[in-house]
PDB file of C-alpha atoms in Angstrom:
ATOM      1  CA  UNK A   1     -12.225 -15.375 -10.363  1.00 46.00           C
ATOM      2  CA  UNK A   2     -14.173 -12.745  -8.428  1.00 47.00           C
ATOM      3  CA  UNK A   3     -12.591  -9.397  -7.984  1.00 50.00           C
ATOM      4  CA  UNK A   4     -11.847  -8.445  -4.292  1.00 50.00           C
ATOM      5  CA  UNK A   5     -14.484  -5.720  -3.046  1.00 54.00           C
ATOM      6  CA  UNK A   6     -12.780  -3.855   0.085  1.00 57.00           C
ATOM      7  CA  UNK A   7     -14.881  -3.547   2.738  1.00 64.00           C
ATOM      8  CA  UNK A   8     -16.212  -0.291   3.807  1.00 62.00           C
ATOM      9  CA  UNK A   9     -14.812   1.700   6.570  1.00 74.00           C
ATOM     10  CA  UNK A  10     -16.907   1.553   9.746  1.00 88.00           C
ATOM     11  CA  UNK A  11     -16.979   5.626   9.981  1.00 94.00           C
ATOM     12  CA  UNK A  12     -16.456   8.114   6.942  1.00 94.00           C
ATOM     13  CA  UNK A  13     -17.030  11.829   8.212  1.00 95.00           C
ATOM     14  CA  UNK A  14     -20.674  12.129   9.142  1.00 95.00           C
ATOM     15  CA  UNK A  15     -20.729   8.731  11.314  1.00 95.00           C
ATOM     16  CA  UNK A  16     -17.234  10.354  13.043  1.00 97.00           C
ATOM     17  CA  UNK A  17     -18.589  14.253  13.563  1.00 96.00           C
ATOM     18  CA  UNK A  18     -21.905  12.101  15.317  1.00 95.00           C
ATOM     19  CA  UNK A  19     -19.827   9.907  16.984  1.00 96.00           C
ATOM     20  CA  UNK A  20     -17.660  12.854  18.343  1.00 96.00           C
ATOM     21  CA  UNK A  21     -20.635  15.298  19.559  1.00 96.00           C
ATOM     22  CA  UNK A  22     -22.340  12.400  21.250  1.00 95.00           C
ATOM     23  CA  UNK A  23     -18.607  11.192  23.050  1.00 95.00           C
ATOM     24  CA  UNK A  24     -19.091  15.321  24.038  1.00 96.00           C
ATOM     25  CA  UNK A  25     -15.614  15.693  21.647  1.00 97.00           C
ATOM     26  CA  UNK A  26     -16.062  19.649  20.404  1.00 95.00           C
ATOM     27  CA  UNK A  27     -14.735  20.159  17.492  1.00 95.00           C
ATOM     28  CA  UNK A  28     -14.681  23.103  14.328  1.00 93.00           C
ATOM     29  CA  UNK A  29     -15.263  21.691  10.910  1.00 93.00           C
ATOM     30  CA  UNK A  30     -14.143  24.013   7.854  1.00 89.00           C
ATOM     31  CA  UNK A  31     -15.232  22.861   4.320  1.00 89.00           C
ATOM     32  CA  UNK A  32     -12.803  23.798   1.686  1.00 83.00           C
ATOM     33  CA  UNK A  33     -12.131  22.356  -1.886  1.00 79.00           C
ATOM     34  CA  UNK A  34      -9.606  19.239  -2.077  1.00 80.00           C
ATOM     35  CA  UNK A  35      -6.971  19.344  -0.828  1.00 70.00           C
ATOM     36  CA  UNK A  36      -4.083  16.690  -1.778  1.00 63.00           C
ATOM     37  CA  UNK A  37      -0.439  18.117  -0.502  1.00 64.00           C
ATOM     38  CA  UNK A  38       0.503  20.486   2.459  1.00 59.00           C
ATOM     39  CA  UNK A  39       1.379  23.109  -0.389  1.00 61.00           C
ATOM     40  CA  UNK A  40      -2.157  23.311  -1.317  1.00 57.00           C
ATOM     41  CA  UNK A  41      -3.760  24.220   1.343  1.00 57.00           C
ATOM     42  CA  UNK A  42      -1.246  27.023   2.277  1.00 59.00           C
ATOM     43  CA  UNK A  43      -3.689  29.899   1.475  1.00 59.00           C
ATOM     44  CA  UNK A  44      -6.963  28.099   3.241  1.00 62.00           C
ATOM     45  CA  UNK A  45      -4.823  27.487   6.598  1.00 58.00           C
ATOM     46  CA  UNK A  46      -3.391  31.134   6.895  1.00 60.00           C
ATOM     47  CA  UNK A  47      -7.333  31.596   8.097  1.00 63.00           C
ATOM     48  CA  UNK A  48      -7.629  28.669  10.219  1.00 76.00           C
ATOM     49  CA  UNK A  49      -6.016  28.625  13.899  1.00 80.00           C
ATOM     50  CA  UNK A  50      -3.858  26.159  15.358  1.00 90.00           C
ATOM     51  CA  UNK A  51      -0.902  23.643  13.961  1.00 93.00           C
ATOM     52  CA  UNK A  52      -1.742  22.139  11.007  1.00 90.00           C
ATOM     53  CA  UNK A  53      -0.506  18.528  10.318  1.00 92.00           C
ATOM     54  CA  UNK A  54       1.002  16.244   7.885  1.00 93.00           C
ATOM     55  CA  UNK A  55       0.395  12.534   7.918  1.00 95.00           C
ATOM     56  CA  UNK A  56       2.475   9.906   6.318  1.00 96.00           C
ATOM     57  CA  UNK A  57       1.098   6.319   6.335  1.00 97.00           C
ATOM     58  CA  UNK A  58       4.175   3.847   6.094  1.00 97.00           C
ATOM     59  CA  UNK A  59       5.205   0.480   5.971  1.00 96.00           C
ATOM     60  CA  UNK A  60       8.382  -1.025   7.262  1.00 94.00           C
ATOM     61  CA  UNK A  61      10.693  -3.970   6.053  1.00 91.00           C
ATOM     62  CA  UNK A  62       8.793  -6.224   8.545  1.00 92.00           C
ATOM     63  CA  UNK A  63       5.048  -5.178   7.206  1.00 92.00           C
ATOM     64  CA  UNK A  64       4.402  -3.527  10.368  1.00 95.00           C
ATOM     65  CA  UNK A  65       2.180  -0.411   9.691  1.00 97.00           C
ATOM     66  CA  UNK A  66       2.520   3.282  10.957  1.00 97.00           C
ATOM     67  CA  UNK A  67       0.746   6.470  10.655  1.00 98.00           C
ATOM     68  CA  UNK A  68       3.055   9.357  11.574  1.00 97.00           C
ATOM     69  CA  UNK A  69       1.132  12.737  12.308  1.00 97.00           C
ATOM     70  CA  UNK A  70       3.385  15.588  12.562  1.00 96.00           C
ATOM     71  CA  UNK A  71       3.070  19.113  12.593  1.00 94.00           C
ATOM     72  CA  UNK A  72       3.362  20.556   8.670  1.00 90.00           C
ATOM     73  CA  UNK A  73       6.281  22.183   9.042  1.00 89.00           C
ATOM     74  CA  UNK A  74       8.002  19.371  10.835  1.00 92.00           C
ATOM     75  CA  UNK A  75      11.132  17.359   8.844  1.00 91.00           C
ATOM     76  CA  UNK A  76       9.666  13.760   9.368  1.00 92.00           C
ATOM     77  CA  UNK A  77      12.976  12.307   7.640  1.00 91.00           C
ATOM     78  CA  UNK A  78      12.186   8.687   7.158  1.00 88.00           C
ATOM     79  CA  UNK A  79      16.146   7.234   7.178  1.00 88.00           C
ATOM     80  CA  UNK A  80      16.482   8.655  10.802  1.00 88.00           C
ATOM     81  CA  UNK A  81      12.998   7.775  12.141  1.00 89.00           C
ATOM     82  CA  UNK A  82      12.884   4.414  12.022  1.00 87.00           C
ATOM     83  CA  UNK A  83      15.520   3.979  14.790  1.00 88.00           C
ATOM     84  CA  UNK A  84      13.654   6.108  17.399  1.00 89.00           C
ATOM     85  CA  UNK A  85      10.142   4.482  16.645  1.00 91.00           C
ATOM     86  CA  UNK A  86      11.773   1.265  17.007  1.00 90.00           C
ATOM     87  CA  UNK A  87      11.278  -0.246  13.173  1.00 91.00           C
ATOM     88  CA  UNK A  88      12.714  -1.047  10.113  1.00 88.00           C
ATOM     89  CA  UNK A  89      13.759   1.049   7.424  1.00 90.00           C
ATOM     90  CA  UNK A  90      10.125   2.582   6.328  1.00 93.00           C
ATOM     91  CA  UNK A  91       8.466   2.918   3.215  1.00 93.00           C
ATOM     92  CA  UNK A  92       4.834   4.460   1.819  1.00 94.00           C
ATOM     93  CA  UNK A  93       2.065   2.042   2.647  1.00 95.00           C
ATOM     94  CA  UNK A  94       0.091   1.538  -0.670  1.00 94.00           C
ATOM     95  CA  UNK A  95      -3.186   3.351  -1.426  1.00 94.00           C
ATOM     96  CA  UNK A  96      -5.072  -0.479  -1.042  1.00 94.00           C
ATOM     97  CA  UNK A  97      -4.092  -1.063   2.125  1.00 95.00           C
ATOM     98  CA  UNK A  98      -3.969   2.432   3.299  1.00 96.00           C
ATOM     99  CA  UNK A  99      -8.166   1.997   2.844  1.00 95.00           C
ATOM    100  CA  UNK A 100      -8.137  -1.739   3.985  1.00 94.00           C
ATOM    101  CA  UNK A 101      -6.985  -0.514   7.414  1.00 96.00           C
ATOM    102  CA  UNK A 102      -8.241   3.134   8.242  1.00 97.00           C
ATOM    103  CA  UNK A 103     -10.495   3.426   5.587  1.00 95.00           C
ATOM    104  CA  UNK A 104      -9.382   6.304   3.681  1.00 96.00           C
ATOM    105  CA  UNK A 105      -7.866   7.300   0.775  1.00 92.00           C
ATOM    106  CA  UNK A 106      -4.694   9.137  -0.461  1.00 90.00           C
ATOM    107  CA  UNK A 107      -4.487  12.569   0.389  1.00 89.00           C
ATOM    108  CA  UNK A 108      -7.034  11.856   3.915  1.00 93.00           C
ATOM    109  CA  UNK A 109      -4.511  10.537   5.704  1.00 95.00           C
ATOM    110  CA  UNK A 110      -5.440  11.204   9.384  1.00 97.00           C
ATOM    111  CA  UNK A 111      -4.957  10.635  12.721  1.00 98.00           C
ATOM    112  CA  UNK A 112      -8.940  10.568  12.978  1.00 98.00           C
ATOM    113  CA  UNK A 113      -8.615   7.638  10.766  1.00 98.00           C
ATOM    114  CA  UNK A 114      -7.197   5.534  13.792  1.00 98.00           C
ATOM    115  CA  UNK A 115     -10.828   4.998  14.482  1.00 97.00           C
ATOM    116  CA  UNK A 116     -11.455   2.654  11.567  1.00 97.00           C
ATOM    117  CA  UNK A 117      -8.624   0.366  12.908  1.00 96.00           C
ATOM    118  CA  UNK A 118      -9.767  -1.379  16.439  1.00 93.00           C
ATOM    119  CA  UNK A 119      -7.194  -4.182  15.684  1.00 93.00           C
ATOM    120  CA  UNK A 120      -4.576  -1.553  15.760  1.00 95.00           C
ATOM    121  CA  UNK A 121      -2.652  -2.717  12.590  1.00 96.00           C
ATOM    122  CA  UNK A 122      -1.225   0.903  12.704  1.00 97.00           C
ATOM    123  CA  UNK A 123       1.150   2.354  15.284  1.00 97.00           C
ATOM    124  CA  UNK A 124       0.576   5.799  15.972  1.00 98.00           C
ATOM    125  CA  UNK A 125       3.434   8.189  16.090  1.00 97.00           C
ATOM    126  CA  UNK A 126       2.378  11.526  16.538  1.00 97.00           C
ATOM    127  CA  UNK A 127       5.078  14.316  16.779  1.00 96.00           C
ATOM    128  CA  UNK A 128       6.037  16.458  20.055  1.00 96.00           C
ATOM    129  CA  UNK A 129       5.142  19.236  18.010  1.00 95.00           C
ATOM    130  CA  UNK A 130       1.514  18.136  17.681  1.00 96.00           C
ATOM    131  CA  UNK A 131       1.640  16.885  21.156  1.00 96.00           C
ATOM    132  CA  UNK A 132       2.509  20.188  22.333  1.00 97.00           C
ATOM    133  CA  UNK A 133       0.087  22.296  20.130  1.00 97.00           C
ATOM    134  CA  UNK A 134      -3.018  23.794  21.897  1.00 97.00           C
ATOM    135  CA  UNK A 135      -5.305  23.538  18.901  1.00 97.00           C
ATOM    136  CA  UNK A 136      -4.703  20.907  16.445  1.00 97.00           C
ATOM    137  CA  UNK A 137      -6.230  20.488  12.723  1.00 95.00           C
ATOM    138  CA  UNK A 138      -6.756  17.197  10.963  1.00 95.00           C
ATOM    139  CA  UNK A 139      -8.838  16.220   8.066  1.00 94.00           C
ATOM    140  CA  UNK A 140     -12.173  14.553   8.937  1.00 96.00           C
ATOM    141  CA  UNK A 141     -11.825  11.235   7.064  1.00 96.00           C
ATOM    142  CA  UNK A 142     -12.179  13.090   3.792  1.00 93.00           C
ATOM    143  CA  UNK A 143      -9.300  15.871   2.653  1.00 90.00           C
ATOM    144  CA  UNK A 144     -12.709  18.592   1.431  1.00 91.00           C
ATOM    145  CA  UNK A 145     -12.827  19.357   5.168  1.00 92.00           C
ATOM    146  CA  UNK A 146     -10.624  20.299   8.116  1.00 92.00           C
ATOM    147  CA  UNK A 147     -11.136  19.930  11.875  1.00 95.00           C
ATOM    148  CA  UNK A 148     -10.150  21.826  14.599  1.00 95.00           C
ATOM    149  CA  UNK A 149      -9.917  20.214  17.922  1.00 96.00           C
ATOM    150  CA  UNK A 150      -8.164  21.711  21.329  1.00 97.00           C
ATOM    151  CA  UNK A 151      -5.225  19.594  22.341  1.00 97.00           C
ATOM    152  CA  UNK A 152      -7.584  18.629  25.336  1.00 97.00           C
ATOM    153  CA  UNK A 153     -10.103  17.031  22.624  1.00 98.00           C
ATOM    154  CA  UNK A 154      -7.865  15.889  20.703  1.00 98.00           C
ATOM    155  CA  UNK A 155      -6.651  13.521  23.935  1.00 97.00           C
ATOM    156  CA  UNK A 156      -9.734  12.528  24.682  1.00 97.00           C
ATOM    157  CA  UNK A 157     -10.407  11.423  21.227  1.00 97.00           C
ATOM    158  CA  UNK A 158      -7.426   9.375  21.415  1.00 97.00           C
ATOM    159  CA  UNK A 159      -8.473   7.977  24.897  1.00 96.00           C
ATOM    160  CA  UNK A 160     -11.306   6.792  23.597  1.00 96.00           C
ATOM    161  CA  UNK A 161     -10.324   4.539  21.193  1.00 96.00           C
ATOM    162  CA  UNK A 162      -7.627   2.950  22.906  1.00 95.00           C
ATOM    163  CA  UNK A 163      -4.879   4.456  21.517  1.00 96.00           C
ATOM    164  CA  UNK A 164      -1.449   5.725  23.229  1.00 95.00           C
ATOM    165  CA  UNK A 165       0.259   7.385  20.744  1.00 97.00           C
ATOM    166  CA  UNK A 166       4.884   7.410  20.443  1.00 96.00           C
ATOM    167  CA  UNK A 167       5.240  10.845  20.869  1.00 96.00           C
ATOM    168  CA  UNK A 168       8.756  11.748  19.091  1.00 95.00           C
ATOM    169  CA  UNK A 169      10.370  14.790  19.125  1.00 94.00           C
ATOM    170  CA  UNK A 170      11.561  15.029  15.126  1.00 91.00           C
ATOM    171  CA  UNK A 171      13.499  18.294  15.216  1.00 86.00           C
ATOM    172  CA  UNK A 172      16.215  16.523  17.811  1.00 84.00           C
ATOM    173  CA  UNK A 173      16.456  13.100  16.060  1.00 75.00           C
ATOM    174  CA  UNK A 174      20.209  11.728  16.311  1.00 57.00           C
ATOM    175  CA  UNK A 175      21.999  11.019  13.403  1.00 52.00           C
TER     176      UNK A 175
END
């Protein structure tokens, strides 16, 4: 039996920083050590401006995928969510097909990652909070970086690959 070799994401970071400066996408790009959990990065993002973000990839009882981007401060809680996005009680998404479908790995999750998934396997929910922000800060594909982008950039980012995120506001979800 031969072992199942995932196939490599279409962009990592470099291929998505060229891709951005030559869609005319400006963007800041801070280097920093790894960083896995919010928590971590506490002390590095005290320097950097903007909302920083969260980003939980999820599955629900259905198999239908979503990446929820949120600002980090933001309750995201999962048992309420579901009803205003529209799916079934949600889960994590595992780490295999978290890669097969926007080609990174735990602790990278993204919204930049949308890139690597033109079938759009993944809904985008992206909260009100993030919507709202003027600068917003996401890894670049790997979590040993973080990029700034104005909200404007951000948009156009989004425009550009097709993709109209579900904007939710999470701090007035009903009950």
């Amino acid at each position: 039996m031969t072992e199942h070799k995932p196939t490599p994401p279409a962009y990592d970071r470099d291929r998505l920083l060229g891709w951005m400066k030559e869609q005319g996408i400006a963007s800041t790009t801070h280097d920093h050590p790894a960083v896995f959990r919010v928590e971590e990065g506490q002390a590095l993002k005290a320097a950097l401006p903007g909302a920083h973000t969260k980003n939980l990839f999820l599955k629900d009882k259905k198999g239908r995928l979503w990446l929820i981007s949120a600002r980090q401060d933001t309750v995201v809680d999962l048992k309420r969510a579901h009803r205003t996005m529209g799916s079934d009680r949600l889960s994590f998404g595992n780490e295999v097909l978290l890669y097969e479908t926007l080609g990174v790995r735990g602790g990278s999750v993204t919204a930049l990652a949308l890139i690597n998934d033109p079938d759009r396997r993944v809904a985008f929910v992206l909260d009100k909070a993030l919507w709202d922000a003027e600068i917003v800060n996401f890894h670049p594909l790997t979590n040993t970086a973080t990029m700034a982008l104005a909200q404007a950039d951000f948009r156009r980012f989004l425009s550009l690959i097709g993709r109209e995120p579900m904007v939710v506001d999470f701090s007035r979800l009903e009950g």
